[in-house]
Short mmCIF file of C-alpha atoms and ligand atoms in Angstrom, two decimals:
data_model
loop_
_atom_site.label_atom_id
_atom_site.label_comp_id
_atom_site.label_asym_id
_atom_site.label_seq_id
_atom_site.Cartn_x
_atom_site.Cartn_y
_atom_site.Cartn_z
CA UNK A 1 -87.16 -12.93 -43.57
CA UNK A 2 -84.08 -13.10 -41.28
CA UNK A 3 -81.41 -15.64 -41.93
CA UNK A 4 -81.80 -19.28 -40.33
CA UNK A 5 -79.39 -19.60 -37.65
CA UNK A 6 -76.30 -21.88 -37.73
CA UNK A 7 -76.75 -24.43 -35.25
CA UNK A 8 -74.10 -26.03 -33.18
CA UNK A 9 -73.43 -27.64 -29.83
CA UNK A 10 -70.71 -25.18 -28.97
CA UNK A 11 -70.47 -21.65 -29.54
CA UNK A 12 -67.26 -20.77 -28.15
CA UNK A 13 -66.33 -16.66 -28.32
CA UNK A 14 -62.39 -16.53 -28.48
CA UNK A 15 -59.74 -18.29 -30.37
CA UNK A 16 -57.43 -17.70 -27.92
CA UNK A 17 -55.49 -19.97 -25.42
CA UNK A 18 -58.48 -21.25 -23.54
CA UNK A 19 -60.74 -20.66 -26.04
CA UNK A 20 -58.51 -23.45 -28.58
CA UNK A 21 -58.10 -25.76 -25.42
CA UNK A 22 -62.05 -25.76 -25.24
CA UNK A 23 -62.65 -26.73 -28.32
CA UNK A 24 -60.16 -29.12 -28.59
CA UNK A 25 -62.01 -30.78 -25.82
CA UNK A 26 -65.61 -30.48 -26.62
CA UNK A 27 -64.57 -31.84 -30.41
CA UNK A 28 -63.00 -34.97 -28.79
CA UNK A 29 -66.51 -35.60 -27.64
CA UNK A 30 -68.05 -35.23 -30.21
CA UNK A 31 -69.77 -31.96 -29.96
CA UNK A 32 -70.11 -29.53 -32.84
CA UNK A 33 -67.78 -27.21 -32.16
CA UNK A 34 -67.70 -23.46 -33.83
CA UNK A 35 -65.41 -20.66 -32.39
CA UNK A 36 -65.78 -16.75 -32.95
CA UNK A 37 -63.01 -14.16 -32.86
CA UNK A 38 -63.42 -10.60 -33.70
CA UNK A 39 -59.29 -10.79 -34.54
CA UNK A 40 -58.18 -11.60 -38.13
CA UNK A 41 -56.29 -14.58 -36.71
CA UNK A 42 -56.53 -17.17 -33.85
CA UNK A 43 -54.15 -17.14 -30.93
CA UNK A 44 -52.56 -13.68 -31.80
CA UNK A 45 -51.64 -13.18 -27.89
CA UNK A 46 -50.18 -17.06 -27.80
CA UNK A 47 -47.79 -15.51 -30.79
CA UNK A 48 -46.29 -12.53 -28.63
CA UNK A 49 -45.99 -14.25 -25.58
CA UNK A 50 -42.82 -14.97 -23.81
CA UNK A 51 -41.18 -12.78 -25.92
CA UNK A 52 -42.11 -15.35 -28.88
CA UNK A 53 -41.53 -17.99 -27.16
CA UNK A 54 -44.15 -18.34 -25.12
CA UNK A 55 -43.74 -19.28 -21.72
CA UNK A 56 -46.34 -22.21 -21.75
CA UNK A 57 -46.39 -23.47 -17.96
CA UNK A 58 -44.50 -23.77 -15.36
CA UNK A 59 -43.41 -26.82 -13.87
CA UNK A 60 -43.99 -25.74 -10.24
CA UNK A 61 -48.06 -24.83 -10.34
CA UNK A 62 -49.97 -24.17 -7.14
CA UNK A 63 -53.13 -22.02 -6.25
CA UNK A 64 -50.66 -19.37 -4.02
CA UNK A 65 -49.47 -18.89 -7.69
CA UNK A 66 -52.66 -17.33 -8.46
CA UNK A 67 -54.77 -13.78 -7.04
CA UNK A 68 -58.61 -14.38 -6.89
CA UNK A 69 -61.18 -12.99 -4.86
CA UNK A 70 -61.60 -16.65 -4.30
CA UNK A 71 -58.11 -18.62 -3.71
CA UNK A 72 -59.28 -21.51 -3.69
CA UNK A 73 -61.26 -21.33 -7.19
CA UNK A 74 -58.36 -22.38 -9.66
CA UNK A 75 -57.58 -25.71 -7.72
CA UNK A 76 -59.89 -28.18 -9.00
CA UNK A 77 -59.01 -26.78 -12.79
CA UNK A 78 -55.62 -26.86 -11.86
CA UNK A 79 -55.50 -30.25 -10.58
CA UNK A 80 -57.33 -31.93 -13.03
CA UNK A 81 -55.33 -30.73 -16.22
CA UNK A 82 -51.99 -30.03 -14.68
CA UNK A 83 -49.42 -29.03 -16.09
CA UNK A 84 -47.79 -32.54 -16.94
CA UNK A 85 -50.95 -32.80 -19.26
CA UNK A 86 -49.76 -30.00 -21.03
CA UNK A 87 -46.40 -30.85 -21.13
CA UNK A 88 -47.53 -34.13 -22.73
CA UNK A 89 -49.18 -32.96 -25.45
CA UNK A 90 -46.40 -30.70 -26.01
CA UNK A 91 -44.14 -33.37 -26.00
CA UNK A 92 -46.50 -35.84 -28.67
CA UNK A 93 -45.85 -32.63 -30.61
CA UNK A 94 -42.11 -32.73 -30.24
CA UNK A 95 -41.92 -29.48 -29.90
CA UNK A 96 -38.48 -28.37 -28.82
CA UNK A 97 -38.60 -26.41 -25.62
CA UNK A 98 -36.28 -25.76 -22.26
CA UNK A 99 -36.52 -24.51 -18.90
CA UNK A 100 -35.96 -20.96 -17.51
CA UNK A 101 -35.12 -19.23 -14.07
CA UNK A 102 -36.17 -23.05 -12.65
CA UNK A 103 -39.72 -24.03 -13.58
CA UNK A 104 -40.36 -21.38 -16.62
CA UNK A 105 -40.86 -23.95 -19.98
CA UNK A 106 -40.65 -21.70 -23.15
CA UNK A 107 -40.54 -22.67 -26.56
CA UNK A 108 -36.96 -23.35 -28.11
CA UNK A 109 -37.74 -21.54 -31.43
CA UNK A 110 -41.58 -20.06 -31.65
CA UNK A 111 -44.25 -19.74 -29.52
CA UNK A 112 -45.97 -20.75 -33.21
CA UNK A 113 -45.26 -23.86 -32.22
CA UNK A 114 -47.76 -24.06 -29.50
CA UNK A 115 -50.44 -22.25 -31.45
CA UNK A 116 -49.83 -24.85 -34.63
CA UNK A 117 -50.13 -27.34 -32.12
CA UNK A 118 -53.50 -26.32 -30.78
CA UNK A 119 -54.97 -25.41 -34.52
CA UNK A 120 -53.78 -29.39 -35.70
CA UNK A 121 -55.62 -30.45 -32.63
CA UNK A 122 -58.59 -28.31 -33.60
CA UNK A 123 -58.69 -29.39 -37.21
CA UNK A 124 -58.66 -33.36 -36.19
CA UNK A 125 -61.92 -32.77 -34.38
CA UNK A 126 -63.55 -30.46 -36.99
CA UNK A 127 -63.53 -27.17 -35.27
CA UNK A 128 -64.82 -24.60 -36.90
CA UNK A 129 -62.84 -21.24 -36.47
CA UNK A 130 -64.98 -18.12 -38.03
CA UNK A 131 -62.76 -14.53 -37.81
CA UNK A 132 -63.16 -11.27 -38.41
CA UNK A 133 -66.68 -11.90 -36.49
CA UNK A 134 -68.52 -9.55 -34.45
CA UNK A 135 -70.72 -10.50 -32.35
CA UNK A 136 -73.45 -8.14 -31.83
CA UNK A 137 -76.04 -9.58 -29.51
CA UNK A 138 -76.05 -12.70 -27.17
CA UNK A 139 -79.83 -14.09 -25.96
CA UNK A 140 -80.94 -17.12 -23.96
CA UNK A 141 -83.83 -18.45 -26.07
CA UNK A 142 -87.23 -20.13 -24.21
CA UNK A 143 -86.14 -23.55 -25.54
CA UNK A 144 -82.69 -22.93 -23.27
CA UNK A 145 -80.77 -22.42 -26.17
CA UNK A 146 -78.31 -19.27 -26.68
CA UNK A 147 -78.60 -17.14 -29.91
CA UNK A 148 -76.07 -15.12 -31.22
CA UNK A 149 -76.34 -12.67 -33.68
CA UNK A 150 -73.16 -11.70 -35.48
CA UNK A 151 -71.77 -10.02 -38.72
CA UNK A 152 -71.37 -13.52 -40.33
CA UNK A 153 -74.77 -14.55 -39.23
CA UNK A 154 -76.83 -15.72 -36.45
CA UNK A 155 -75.73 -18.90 -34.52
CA UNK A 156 -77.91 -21.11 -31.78
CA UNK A 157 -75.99 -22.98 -29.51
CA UNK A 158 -76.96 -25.21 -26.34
CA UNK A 159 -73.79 -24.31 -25.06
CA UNK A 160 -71.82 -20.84 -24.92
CA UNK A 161 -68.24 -20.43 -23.77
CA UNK A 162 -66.62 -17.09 -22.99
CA UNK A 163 -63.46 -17.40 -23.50
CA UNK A 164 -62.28 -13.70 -24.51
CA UNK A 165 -59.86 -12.97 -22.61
CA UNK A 166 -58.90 -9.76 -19.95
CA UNK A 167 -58.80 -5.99 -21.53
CA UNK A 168 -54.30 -5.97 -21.53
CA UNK A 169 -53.23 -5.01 -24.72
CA UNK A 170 -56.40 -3.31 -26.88
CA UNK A 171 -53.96 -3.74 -30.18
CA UNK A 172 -53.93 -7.39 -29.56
CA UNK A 173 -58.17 -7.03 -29.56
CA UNK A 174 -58.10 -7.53 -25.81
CA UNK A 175 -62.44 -6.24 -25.20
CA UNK A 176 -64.59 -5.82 -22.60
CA UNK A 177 -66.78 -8.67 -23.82
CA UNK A 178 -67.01 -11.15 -21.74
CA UNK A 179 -67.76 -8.53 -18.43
CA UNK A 180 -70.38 -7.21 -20.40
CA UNK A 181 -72.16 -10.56 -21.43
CA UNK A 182 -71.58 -11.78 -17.87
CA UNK A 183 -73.48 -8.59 -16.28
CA UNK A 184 -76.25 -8.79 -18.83
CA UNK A 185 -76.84 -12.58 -17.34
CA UNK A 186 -76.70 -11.13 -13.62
CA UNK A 187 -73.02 -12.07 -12.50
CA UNK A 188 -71.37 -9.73 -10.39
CA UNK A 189 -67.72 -8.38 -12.01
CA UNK A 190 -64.88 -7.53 -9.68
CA UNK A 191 -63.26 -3.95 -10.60
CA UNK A 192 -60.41 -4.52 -13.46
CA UNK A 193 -57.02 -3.29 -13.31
CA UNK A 194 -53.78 -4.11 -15.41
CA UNK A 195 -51.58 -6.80 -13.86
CA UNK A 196 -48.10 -7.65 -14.43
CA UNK A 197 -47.55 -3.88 -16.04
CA UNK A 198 -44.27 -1.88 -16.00
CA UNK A 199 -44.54 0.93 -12.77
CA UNK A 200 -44.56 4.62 -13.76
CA UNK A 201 -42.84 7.24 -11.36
CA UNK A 202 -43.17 10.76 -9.93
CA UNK A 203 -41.79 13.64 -11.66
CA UNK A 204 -38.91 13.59 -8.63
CA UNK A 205 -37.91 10.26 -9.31
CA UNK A 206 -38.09 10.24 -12.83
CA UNK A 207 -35.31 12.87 -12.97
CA UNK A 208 -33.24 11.04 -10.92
CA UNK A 209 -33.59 8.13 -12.57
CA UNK A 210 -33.21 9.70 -16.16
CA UNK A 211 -29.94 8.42 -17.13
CA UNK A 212 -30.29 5.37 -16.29
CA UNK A 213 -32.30 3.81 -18.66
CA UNK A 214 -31.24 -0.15 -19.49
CA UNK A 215 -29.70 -0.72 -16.29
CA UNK A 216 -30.45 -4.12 -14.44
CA UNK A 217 -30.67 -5.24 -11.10
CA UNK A 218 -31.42 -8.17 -9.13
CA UNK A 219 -32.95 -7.45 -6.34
CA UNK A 220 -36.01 -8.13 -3.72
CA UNK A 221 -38.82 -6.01 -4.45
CA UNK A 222 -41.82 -5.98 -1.47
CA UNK A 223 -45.13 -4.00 -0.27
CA UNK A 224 -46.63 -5.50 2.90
CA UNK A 225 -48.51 -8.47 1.24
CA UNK A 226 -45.80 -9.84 -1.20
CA UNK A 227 -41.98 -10.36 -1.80
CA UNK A 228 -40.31 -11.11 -5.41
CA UNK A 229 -36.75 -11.70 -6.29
CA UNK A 230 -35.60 -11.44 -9.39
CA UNK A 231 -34.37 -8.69 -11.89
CA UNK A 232 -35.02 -4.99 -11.76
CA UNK A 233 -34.97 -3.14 -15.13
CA UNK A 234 -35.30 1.17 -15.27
CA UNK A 235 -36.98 2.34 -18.72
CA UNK A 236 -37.59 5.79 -19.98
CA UNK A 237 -40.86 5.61 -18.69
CA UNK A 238 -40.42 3.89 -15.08
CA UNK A 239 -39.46 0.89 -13.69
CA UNK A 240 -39.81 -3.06 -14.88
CA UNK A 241 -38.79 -6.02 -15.04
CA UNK A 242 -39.95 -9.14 -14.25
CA UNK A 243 -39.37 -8.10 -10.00
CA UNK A 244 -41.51 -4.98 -10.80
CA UNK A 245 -44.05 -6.96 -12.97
CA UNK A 246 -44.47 -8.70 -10.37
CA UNK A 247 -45.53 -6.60 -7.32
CA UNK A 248 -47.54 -4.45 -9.60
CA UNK A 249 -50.24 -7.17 -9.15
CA UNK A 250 -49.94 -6.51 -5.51
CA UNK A 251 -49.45 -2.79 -5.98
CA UNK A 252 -52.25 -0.06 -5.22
CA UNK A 253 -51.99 3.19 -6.25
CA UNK A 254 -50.84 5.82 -3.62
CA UNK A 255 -48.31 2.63 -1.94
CA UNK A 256 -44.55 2.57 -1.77
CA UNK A 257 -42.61 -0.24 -2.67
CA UNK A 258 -39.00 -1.84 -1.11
CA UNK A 259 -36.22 -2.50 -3.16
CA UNK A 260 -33.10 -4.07 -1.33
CA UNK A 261 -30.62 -3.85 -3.91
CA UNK A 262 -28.10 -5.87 -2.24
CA UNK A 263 -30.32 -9.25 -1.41
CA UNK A 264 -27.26 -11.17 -0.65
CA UNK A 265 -24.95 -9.16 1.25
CA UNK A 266 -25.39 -7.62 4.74
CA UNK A 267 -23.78 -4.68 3.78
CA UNK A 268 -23.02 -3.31 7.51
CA UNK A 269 -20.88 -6.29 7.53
CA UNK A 270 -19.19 -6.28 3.98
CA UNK A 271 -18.12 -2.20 4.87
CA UNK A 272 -16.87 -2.94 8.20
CA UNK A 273 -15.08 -5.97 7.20
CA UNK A 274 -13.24 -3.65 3.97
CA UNK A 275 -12.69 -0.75 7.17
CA UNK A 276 -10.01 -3.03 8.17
CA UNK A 277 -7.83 -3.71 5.36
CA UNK A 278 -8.73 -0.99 3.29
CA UNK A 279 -9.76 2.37 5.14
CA UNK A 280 -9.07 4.68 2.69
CA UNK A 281 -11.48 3.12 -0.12
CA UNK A 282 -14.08 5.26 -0.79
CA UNK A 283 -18.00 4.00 -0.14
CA UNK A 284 -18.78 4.31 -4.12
CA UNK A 285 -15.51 2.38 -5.00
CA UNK A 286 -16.55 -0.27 -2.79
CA UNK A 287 -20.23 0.01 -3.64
CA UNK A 288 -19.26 -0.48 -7.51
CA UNK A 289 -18.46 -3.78 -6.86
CA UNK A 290 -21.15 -5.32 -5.96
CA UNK A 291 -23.98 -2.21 -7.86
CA UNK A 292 -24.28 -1.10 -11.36
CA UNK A 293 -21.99 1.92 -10.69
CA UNK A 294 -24.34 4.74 -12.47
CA UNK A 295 -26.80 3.82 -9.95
CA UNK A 296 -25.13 4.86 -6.73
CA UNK A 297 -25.26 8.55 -7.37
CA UNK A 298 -28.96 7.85 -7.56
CA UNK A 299 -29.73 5.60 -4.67
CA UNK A 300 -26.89 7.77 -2.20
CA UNK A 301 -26.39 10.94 -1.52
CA UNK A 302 -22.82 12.19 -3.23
CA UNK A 303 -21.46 13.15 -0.05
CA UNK A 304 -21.77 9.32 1.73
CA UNK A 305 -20.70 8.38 -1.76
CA UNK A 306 -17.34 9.99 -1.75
CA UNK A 307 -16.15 9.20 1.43
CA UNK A 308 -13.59 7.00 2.31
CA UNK A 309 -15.09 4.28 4.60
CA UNK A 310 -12.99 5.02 7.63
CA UNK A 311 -14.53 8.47 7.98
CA UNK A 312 -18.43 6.95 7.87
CA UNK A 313 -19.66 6.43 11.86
CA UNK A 314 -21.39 3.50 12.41
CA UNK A 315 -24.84 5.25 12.50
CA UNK A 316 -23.57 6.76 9.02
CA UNK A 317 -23.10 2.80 8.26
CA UNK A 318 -26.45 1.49 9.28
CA UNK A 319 -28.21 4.67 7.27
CA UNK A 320 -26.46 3.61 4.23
CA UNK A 321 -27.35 0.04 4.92
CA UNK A 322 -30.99 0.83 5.18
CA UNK A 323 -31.17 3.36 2.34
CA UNK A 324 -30.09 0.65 0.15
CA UNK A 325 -31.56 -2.28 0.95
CA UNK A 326 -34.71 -0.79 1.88
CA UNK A 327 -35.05 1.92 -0.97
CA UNK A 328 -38.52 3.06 -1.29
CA UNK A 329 -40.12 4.43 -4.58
CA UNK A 330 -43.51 5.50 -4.63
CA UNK A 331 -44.60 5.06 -7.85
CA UNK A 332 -46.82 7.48 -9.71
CA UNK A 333 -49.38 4.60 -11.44
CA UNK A 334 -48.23 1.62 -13.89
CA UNK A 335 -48.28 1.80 -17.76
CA UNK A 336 -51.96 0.52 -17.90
CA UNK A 337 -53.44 -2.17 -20.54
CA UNK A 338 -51.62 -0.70 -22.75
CA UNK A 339 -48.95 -2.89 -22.06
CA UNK A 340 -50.35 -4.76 -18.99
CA UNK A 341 -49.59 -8.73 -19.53
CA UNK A 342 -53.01 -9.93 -17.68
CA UNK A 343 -56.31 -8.10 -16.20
CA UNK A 344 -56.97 -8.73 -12.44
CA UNK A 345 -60.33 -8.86 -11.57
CA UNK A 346 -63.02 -9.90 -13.95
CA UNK A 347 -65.88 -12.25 -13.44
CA UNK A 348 -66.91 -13.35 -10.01
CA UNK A 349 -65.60 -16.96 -9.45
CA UNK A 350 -68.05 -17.38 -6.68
CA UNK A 351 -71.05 -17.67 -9.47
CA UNK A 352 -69.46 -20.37 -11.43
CA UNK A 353 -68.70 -24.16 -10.88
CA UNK A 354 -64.76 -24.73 -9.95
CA UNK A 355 -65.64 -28.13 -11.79
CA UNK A 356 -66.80 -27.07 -14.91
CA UNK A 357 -66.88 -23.31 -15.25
CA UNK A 358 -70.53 -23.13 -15.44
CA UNK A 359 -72.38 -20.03 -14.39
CA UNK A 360 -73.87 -20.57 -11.22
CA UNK A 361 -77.42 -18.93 -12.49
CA UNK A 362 -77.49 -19.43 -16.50
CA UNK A 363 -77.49 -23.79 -17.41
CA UNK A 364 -75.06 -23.62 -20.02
CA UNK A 365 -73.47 -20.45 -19.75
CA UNK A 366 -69.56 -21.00 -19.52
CA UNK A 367 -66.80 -18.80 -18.50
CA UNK A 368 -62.51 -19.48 -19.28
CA UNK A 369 -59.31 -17.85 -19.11
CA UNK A 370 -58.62 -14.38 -18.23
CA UNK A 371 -62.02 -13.15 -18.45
CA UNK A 372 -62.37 -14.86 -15.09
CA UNK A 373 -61.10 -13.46 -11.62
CA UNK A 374 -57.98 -15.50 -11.81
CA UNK A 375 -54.90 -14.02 -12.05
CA UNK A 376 -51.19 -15.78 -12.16
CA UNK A 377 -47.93 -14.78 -11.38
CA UNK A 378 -45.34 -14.28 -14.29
CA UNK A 379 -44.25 -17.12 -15.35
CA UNK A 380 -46.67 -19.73 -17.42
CA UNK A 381 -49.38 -19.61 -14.83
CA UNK A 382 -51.53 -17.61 -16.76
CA UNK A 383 -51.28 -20.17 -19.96
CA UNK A 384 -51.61 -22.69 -17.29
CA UNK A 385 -54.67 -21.53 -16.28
CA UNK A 386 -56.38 -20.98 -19.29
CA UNK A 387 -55.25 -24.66 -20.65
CA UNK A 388 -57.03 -26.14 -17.36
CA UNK A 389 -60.03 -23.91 -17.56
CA UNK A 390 -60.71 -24.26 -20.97
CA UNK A 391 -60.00 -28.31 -20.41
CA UNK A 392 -62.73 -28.32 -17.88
CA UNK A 393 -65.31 -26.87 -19.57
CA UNK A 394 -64.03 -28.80 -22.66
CA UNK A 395 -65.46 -32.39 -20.36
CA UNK A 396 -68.83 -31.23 -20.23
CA UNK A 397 -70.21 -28.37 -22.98
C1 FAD B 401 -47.26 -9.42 -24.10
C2 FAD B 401 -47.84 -10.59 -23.33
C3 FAD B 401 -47.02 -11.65 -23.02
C4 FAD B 401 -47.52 -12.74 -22.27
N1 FAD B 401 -46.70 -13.78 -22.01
C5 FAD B 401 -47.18 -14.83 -21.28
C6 FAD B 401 -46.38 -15.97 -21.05
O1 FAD B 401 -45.26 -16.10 -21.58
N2 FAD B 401 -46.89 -16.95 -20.24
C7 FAD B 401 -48.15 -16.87 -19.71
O2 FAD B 401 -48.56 -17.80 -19.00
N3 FAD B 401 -48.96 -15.83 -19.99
C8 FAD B 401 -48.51 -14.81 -20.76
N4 FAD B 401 -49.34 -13.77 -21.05
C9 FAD B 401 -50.73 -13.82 -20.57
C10 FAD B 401 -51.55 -14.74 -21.51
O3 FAD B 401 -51.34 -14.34 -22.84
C11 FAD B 401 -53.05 -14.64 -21.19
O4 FAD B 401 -53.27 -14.82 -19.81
C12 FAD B 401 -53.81 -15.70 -21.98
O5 FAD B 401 -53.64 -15.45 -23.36
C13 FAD B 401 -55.29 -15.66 -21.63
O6 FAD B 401 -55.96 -16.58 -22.46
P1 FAD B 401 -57.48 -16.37 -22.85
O7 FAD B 401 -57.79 -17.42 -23.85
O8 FAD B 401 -58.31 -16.26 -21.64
O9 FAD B 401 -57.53 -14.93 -23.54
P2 FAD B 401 -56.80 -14.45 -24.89
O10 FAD B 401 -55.65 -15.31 -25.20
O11 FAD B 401 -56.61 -13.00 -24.71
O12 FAD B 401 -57.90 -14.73 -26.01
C14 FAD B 401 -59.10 -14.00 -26.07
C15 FAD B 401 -59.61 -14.04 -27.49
O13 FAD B 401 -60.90 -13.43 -27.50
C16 FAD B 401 -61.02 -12.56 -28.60
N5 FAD B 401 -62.00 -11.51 -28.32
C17 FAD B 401 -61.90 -10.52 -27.42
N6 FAD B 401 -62.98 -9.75 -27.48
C18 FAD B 401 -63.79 -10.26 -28.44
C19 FAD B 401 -65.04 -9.87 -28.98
N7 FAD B 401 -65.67 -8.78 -28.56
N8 FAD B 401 -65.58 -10.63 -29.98
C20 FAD B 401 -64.92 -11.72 -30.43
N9 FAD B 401 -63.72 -12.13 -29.97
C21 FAD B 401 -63.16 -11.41 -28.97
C22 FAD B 401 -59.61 -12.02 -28.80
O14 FAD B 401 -59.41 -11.58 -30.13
C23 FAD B 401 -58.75 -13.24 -28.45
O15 FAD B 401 -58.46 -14.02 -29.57
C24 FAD B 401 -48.87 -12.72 -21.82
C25 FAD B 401 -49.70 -11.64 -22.17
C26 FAD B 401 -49.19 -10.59 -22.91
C27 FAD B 401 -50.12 -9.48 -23.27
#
C-alpha cells in the first residue's frame, strides 16, 4: 500500500529568496505552509550573494530595471511590495546595512543576516522546511489538488508554488525544474541564457590582453540597445566587471561591444590643449595620466604611442580619439551558468497573473523568482524581485 500523502495548503518547491518570502506570507495567513529544496540548506544563493553581503534591493526600483518579454509584467509585484517594505523588515531586524555606488543596500557584516531574518520569520508562522528532497513527480489530481511525489514522501497540496530559481550556478543546485513542470502544465518557456556573466574573448584579443589581468577601468560600455557606466575589470579568462556584467544581458553572440575608456574627457581637446604648453610629451606619457598605463600598448598602436604630441596631425588626433573611446571587442561567448549571476528567459509571463503569479491555465499553479521571465539589472533588483513576487503570491495561496 503506498504511503498516505502529507497534506498541506502550500507546497512551495524552493527555499530560496522568493521561495522564504512566500511562505512567510502564506503562514501569516494562516495557511499550512511546507517548503521543498533538493539543497542541504535553505537560501544557499542568499549566502553568496553580494559578495556575502548580499545586495538586498536597491533603493531606486523601476520596471526599465528589469528585461522581460513582457516589460510591463514586474510592475504590479513591484509596486505592491516595494522596496521600502523590504527595507522595513530589514530594519525591525536591525540589521546593520549601508548604501553602495548610490542606491545598492548591502549587508554591513553577512548576507546571513538576511537569510536568519527570513528563517525567524518562517519559524513564527510554522513553516515547514524539508531538505535534501527530491521531488520526483508533480500531478494535478481530479479533486484540483496537486500531488507530489518525493524521496521524503508524497505531499497533496491545493496550492503549488515554483519558486526554484534560474539554471546560474549548477554548484549552488540551480535546476531546470521549474521549466520543466511549467511545460508539462502547457506554458510556453522563453529560450534561457546566462545573464549578468563575465564576457569571454577571441583568441586575438585574448593575447593582447594577456598581461593584463586585475586591471580596472571605469568606463561606458554600449551595444545598440543599452549603455552602462561603471567599472571594467580584465581576468584571465575575458572581461568583467560590473560594466561588462551588465551588457552581457543585452549581449548576443556574434555582436561587438563599445568601450570609451575615457567617459569624462574629450580627449581631442585634452591633447590639443597639452600641444600648447607641452609639445614634446609623448601621447603614452600623457595618456598615463588619465589610463592604467599597461593598457595603452594594448588599446594603441606603439607607434601613436611613442610619439610626441606635436608630431600627431589632427586626423592622427581624431583616430586616436575614436580608437579609444569607441574601442570595440567582439567577444567570443560569456562564461555561461557556470558563473552567470541570473538566467534570462524562463517562463512566459504572459500565462500568469501580474497580481498574483497564478498560471493563466492551471487554478492554483504558482510561479516566483527567477524561474520567471524577469530579469534585473545588477544591483538588488533581482532580490527585489523575488521578495515582491514571492509577496504576491504569499496574499493569496
Ligand atoms: C554569485 C551570485 C551573486 C548574486 N548576488 C546578487 C545580489 O547581490 N543582489 C541581487 O539582487 N541578486 C543577486 N544574485 C541573483 C539572486 O541570487 C537570484 O536572482 C535570486 O536568488 C533568485 O531567487 P529565487 O528564489 O527565484 O531562486 P533561488 O534563490 O535560486 O532559489 C531556488 C531554490 O530552489 C531550489 N531548487 C532548484 N531546483 C530544485 C529541484 N529540482 N528540487 C528542489 N529544489 C530545487 C534551489 O536549491 C534553491 O534553494 C546573485 C546570484 C549569484 C549566483
Amino acid at each position: 500500500m503506498s504511503p498516505k500523502p502529507a497534506n498541506t495548503d502550500v507546497l512551495i518547491i524552493g527555499a530560496g529568496a522568493a521561495g522564504l518570502m512566500c511562505a512567510i506570507e502564506a503562514g501569516k495567513r494562516g495557511r499550512t505552509v511546507t517548503v521543498l529544496d533538493h539543497a542541504n540548506k535553505p537560501g544557499k544563493k542568499i549566502l553568496i550573494s553580494g559578495g556575502g553581503r548580499c545586495n538586498f534591493t536597491n533603493t531606486e526600483i523601476s520596471a526599465s530595471n528589469f528585461i522581460s518579454h513582457n516589460p510591463h509584467f514586474c510592475k504590479s509585484a513591484l509596486s505592491r511590495f516595494t522596496q521600502w517594505d523590504f527595507m522595513a523588515m530589514v530594519n525591525d531586524y536591525r540589521i546593520p546595512c549601508h548604501e553602495r555606488d548610490p542606491g545598492k543596500l548591502f549587508c554591513d557584516s553577512s548576507a546571513r543576516d538576511i537569510l536568519n531574518m527570513l528563517l525567524a520569520e518562517c519559524k513564527k508562522v510554522k513553516v515547514a522546511i524539508q531538505l535534501n528532497c527530491i521531488i520526483k513527480t508533480v500531478e494535478k489530481n481530479e479533486n484540483s489538488t496537486f500531488a507530489i511525489n518525493s524521496s521524503p514522501g508524497p505531499f497533496q497540496a491545493t496550492s503549488l508554488v515554483i519558486a526554484s530559481g534560474g539554471l546560474s550556478i549548477p554548484k549552488m543546485c540551480a535546476s531546470p525544474f521549474g521549466y520543466r513542470v511549467a511545460e508539462q502544465f502547457g506554458h510556453h518557456i522563453w529560450p534561457t541564457t546566462a545573464g549578468l556573466v563575465p564576457l569571454t574573448l577571441q583568441p586575438h584579443d585574448r593575447e593582447r590582453l594577456a598581461e593584463l589581468p586585475g586591471i580596472a577601468v571605469e568606463c561606458i560600455v554600449s551595444n545598440e540597445r543599452m549603455q552602462f557606466r561603471d567599472n571594467l575589470l580584465v581576468t584571465h579568462r575575458g572581461l568583467s566587471g560590473p560594466a561588462i556584467l551588465q551588457i552581457s544581458s543585452y549581449w548576443k553572440a556574434g555582436e561587438a561591444i563599445t568601450i570609451n575608456l575615457l567617459p569624462d574627457l574629450d580627449l581631442v581637446d585634452v591633447i590639443k590643449t597639452r600641444l600648447a604648453t607641452q609639445p614634446n610629451i609623448k601621447l603614452k606619457t600623457l595618456l598615463a595620466e588619465v589610463l592604467p598605463r599597461r593598457l595603452i600598448p594594448v588599446v594603441l598602436e606603439q607607434e601613436s604611442a611613442d610619439k610626441p604630441l606635436q608630431e600627431l596631425s589632427q586626423a592622427r588626433i581624431e583616430a586616436i580619439a575614436r580608437q579609444l573611446q569607441h574601442w570595440q571587442i567582439k567577444p567570443n561567448g560569456t562564461e555561461g551558468y557556470r558563473t552567470a549571476e541570473v538566467t534570462l528567459g524562463g517562463v512566459d509571463c504572459n500565462e500568469l497573473s501580474s497580481k498574483t503569479m497564478e498560471s493563466g491555465k492551471v487554478a492554483g499553479l504558482y510561479f516566483i523568482g527567477e524561474v520567471l521571465d524577469v530579469t534585473g539589472w545588477l544591483g538588488g533588483y533581482n532580490f527585489q524581485w523575488a521578495w515582491s513576487s514571492g509577496w504576491c503570491a504569499g496574499q493569496v495561496v
